[in-house]
mmCIF file of C-alpha atoms in Angstrom:
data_model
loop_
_atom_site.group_PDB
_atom_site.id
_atom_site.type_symbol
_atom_site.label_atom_id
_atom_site.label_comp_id
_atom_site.label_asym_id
_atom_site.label_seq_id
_atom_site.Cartn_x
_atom_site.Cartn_y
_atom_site.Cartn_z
ATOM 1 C CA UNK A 1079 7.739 -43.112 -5.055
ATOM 2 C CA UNK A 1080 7.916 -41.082 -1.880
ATOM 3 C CA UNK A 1081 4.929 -38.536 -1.853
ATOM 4 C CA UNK A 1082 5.031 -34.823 -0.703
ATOM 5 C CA UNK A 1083 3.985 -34.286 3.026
ATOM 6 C CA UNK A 1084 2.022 -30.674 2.833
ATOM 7 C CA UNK A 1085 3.263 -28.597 5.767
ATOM 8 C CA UNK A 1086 1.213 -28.256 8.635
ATOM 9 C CA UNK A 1087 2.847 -25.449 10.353
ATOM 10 C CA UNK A 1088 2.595 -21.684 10.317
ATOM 11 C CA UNK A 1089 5.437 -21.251 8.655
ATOM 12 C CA UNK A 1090 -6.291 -16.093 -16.403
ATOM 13 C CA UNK A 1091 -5.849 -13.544 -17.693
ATOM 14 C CA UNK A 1092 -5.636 -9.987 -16.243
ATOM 15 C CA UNK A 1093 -9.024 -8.593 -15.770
ATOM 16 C CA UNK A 1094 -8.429 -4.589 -16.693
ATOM 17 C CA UNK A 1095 -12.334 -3.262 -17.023
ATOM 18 C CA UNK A 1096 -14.330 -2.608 -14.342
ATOM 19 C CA UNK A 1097 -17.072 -4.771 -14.125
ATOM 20 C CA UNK A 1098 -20.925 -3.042 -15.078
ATOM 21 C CA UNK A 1099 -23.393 -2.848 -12.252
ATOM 22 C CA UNK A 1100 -26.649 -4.368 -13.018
ATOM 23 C CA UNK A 1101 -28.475 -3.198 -10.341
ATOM 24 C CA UNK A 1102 -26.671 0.383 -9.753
ATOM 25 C CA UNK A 1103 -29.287 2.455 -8.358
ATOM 26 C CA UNK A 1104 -29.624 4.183 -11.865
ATOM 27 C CA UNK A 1105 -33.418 3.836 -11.797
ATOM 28 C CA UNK A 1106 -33.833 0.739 -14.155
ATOM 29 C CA UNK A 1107 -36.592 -1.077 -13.344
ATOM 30 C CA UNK A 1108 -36.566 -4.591 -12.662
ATOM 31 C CA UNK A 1109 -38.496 -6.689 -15.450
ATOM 32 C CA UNK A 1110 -37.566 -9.895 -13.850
ATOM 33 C CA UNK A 1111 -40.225 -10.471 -11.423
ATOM 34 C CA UNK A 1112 -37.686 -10.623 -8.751
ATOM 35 C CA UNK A 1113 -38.214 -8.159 -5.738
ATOM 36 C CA UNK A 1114 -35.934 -5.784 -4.467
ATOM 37 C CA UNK A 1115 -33.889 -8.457 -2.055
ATOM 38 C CA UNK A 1116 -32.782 -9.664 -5.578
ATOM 39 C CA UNK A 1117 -31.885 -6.907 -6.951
ATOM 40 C CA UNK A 1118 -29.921 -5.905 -3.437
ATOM 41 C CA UNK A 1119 -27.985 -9.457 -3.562
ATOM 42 C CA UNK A 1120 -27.037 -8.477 -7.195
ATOM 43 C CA UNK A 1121 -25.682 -5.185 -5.923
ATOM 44 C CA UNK A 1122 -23.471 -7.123 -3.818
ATOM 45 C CA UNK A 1123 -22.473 -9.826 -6.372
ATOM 46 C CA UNK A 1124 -21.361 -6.733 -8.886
ATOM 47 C CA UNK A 1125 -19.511 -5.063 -6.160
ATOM 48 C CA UNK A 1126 -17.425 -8.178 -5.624
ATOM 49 C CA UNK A 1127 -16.919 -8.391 -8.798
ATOM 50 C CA UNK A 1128 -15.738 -4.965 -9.282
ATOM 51 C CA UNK A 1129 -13.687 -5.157 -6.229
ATOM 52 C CA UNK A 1130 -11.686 -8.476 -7.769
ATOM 53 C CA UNK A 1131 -11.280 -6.267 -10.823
ATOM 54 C CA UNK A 1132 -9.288 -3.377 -9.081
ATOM 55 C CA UNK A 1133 -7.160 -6.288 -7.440
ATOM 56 C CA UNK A 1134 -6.266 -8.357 -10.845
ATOM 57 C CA UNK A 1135 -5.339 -4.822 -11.877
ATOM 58 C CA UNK A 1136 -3.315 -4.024 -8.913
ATOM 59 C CA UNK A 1137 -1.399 -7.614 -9.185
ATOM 60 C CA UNK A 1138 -0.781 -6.627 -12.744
ATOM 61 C CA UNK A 1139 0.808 -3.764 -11.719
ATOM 62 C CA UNK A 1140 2.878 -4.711 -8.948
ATOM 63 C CA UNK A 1141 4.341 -7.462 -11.218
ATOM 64 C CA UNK A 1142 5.555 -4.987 -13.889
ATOM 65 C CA UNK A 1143 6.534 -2.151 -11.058
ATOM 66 C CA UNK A 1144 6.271 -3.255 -7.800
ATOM 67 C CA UNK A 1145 4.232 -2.153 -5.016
ATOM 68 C CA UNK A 1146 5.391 1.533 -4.913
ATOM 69 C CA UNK A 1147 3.273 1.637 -8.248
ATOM 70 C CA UNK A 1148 1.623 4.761 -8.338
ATOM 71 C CA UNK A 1149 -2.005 4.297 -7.919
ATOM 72 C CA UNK A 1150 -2.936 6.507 -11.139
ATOM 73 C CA UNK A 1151 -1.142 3.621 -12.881
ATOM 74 C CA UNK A 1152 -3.614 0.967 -10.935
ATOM 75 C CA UNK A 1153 -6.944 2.975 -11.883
ATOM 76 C CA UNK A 1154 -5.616 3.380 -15.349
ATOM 77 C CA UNK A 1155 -5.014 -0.680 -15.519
ATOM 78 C CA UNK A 1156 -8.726 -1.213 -13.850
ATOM 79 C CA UNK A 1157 -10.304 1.797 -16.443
ATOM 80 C CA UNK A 1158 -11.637 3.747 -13.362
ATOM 81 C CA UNK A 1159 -10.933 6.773 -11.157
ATOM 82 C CA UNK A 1160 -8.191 7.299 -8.784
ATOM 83 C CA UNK A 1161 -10.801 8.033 -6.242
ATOM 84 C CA UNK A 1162 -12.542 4.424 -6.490
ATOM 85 C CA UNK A 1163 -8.985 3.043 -5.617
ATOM 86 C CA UNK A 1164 -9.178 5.024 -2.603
ATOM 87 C CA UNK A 1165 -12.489 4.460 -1.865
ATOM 88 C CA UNK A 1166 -12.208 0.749 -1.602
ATOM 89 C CA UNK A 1167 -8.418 1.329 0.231
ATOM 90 C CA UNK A 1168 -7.519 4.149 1.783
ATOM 91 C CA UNK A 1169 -3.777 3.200 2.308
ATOM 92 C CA UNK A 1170 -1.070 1.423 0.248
ATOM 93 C CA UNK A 1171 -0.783 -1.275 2.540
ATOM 94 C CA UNK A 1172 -4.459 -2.100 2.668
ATOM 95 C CA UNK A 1173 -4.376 -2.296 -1.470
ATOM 96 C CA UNK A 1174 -1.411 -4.393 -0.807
ATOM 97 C CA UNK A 1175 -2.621 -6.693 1.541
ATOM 98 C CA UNK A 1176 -5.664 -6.928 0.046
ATOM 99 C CA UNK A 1177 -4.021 -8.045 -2.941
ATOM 100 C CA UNK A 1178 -1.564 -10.412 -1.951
ATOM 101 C CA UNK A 1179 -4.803 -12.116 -0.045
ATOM 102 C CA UNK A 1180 -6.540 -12.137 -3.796
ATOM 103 C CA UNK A 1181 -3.394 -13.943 -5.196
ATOM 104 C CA UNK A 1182 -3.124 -16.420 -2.273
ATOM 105 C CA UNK A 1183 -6.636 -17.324 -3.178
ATOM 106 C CA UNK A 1184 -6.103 -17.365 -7.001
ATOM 107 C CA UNK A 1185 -3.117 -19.356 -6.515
ATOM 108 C CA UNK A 1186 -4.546 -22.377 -4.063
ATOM 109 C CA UNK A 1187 -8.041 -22.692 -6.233
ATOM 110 C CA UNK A 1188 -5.686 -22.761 -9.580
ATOM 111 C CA UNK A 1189 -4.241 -26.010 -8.192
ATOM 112 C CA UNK A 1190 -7.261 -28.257 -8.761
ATOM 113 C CA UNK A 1191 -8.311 -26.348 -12.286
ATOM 114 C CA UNK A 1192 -4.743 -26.771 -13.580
ATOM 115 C CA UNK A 1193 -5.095 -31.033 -12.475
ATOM 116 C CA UNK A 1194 -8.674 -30.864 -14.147
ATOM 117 C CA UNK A 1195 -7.300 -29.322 -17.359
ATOM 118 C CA UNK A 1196 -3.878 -29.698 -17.872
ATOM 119 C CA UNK A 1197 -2.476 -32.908 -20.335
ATOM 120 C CA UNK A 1198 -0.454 -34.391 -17.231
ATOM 121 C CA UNK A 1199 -0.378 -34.116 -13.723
ATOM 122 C CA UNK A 1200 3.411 -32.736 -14.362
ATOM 123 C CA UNK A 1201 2.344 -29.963 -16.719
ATOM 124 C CA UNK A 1202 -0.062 -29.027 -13.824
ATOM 125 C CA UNK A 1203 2.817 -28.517 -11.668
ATOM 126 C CA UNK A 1204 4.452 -26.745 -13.987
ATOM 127 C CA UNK A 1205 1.361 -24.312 -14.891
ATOM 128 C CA UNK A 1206 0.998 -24.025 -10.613
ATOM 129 C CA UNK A 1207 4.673 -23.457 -10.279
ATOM 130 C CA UNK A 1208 4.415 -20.345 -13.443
ATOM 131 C CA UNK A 1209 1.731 -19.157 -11.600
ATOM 132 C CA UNK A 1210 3.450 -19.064 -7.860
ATOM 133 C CA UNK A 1211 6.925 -17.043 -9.099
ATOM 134 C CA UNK A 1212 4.526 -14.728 -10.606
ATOM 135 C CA UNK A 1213 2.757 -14.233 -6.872
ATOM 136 C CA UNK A 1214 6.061 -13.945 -5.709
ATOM 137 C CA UNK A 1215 7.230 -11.199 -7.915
ATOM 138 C CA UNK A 1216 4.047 -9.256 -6.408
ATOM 139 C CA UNK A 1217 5.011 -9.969 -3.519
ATOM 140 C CA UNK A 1218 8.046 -8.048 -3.657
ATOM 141 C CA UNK A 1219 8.535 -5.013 -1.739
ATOM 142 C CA UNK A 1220 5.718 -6.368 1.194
ATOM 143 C CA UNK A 1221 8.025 -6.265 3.893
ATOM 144 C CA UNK A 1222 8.822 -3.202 3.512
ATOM 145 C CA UNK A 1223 5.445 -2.239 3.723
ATOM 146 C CA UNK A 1224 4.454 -3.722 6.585
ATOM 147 C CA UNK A 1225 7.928 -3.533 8.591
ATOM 148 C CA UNK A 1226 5.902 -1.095 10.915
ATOM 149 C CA UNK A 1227 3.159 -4.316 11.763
ATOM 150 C CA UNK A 1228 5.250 -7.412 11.889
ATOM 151 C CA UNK A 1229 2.483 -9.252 13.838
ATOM 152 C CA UNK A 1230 0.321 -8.730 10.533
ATOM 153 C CA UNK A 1231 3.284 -9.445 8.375
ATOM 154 C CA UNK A 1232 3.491 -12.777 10.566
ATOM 155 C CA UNK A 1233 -0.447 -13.869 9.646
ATOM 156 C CA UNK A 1234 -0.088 -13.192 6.226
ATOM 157 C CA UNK A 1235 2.636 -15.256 5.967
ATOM 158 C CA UNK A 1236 0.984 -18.263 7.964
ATOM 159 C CA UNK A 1237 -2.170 -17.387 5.761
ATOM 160 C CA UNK A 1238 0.318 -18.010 2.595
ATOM 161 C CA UNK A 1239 1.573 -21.456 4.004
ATOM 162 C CA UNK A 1240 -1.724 -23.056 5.068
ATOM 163 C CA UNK A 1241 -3.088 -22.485 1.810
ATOM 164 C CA UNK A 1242 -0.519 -23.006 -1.061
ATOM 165 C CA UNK A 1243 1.970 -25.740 0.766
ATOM 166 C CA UNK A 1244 -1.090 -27.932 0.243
ATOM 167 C CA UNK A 1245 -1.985 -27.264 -2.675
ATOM 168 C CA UNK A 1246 1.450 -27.808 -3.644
ATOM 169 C CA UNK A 1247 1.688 -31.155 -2.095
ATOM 170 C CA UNK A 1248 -1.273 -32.370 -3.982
ATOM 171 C CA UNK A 1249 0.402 -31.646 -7.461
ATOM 172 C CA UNK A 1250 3.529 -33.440 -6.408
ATOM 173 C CA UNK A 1251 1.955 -36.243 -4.790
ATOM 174 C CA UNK A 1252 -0.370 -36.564 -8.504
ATOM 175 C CA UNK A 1253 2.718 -36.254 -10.653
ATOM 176 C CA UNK A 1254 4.636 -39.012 -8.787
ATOM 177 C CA UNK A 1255 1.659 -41.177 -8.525
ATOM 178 C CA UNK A 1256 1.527 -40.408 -12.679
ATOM 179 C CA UNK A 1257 5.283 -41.954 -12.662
ATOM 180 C CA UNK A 1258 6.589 -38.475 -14.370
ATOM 181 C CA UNK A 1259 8.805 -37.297 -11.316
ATOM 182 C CA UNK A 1260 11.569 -39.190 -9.394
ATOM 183 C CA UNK A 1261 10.740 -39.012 -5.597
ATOM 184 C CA UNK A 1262 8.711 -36.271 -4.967
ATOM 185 C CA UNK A 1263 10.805 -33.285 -2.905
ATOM 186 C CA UNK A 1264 8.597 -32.133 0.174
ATOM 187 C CA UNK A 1265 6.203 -29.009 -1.180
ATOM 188 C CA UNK A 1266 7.686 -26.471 1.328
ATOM 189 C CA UNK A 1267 10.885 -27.814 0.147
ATOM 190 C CA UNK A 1268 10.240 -26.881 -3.487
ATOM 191 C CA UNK A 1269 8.513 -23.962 -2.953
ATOM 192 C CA UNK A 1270 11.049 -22.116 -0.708
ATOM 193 C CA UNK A 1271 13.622 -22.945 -3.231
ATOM 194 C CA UNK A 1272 11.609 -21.508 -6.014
ATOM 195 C CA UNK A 1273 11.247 -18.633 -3.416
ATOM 196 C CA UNK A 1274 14.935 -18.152 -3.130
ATOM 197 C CA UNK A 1275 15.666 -18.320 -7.208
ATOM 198 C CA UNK A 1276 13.387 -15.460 -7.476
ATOM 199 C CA UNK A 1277 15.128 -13.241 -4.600
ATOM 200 C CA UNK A 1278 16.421 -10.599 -5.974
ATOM 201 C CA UNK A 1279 15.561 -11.092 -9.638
ATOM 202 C CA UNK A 1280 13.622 -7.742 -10.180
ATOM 203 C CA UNK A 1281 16.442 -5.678 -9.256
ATOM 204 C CA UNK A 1282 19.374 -7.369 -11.488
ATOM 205 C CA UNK A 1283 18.029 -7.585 -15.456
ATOM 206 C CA UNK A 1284 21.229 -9.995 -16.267
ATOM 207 C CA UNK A 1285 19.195 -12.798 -13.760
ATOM 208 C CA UNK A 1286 16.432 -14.805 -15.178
ATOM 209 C CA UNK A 1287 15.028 -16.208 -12.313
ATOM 210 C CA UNK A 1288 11.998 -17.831 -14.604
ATOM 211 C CA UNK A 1289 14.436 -19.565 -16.495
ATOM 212 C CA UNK A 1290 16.363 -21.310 -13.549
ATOM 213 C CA UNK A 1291 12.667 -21.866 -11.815
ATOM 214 C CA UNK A 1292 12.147 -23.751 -15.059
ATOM 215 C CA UNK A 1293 15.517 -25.932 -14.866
ATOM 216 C CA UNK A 1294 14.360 -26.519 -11.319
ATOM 217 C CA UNK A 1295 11.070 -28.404 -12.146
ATOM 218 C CA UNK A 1296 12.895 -29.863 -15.373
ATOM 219 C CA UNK A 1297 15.400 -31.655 -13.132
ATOM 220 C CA UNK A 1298 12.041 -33.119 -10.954
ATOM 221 C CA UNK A 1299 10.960 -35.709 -14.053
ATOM 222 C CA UNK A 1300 12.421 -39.363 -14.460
ATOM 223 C CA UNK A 1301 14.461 -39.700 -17.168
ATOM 224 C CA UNK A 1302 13.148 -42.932 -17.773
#
């Protein structure tokens, strides 16, 4: 079996309540013993923890209405105020960046936890691959947003490639080395034709794009 090269170029469920400070200068004391450095690092821990809750919230979104969501619909999702939304991004394309960052990361560390957990190393890549079309239905609508900053538009999308196409390789290269796929396409390979089934698939109800995604990594396994 030939094994996916990853590319070296440039080229869960929904978590919808706002995560409780601890720490929230509320005037609780702290019983633990611990001094106020503690109680300062648990302020931070909560607030990124709260901020990973408005972006699993805004991903949610975007994936039912795209990224011209209304941010009332966002807060409602995360159970705060419109005003935290803004608080933590004061544009659209700062939430949206910030959240197509969060599902880059998401999407690379469920890689390894799908290999750990999953019954095969191909229903891993199947999990991985459910999991990328539904980054790239969020990402729909990102150009658009960033067509005034095509230099950031440009990281981003080197950002997205030196993260997943590894990732991707590595659940190839596992289910050929498992003898459940025939030779193992190239990860970029696979991905940007996943990428291209789902063009356009949010726009036209009559096209299941999940369902052709699906043939795709169907037609990957040996018969034998």
């Amino acid at each position: 079996m030939t094994k996916a090269e990853p590319c070296s170029g440039n080229d869960t469920e929904q978590c919808s309540v706002f995560a409780r400070s601890v720490f929230g200068g509320n005037g609780v004391v702290n019983h633990s013993g611990e001094g106020p450095g503690a109680s300062a690092r648990s302020g931070r821990t909560d607030a990124r923890r709260n901020k990973k809750s408005l972006l699993d919230a805004a991903a949610a979104i975007f994936v039912t209405s795209g990224v011209e969501a209304p941010v009332r619909d966002i807060a409602a999702e995360a159970g705060v105020g419109v005003g935290t939304i803004y608080r933590h991004f004061p544009t659209r394309a700062d939430l949206i960046i910030a959240v197509y960052r969060h599902q880059i990361e998401a999407c690379a560390e469920a890689g390894p936890a799908l290999l750990e957990s999953s019954a095969s190393p191909y229903a891993a890549l199947g999990g991985w691959i459910d999991l990328f079309v539904d980054f790239l239905v969020t990402k729909h609508g990102l150009a658009a947003v960033l067509r005034s900053d095509d230099a950031g538009f440009e990281a981003l999308h080197a950002h997205f490639l030196d993260r997943l196409v590894p990732v991707c390789a590595r659940l190839l290269d596992a289910a050929a080395d498992s003898g459940e796929i025939r030779s193992a396409p190239g990860a970029y390979e696979l991905m940007r034709g996943v990428g291209n089934l789902c063009i356009g698939a949010e726009s036209d109800p009559r096209y299941d794009a999940r369902r052709l995604v699906e043939l795709l990594v169907a037609g990957l396994r040996d018969p034998r």
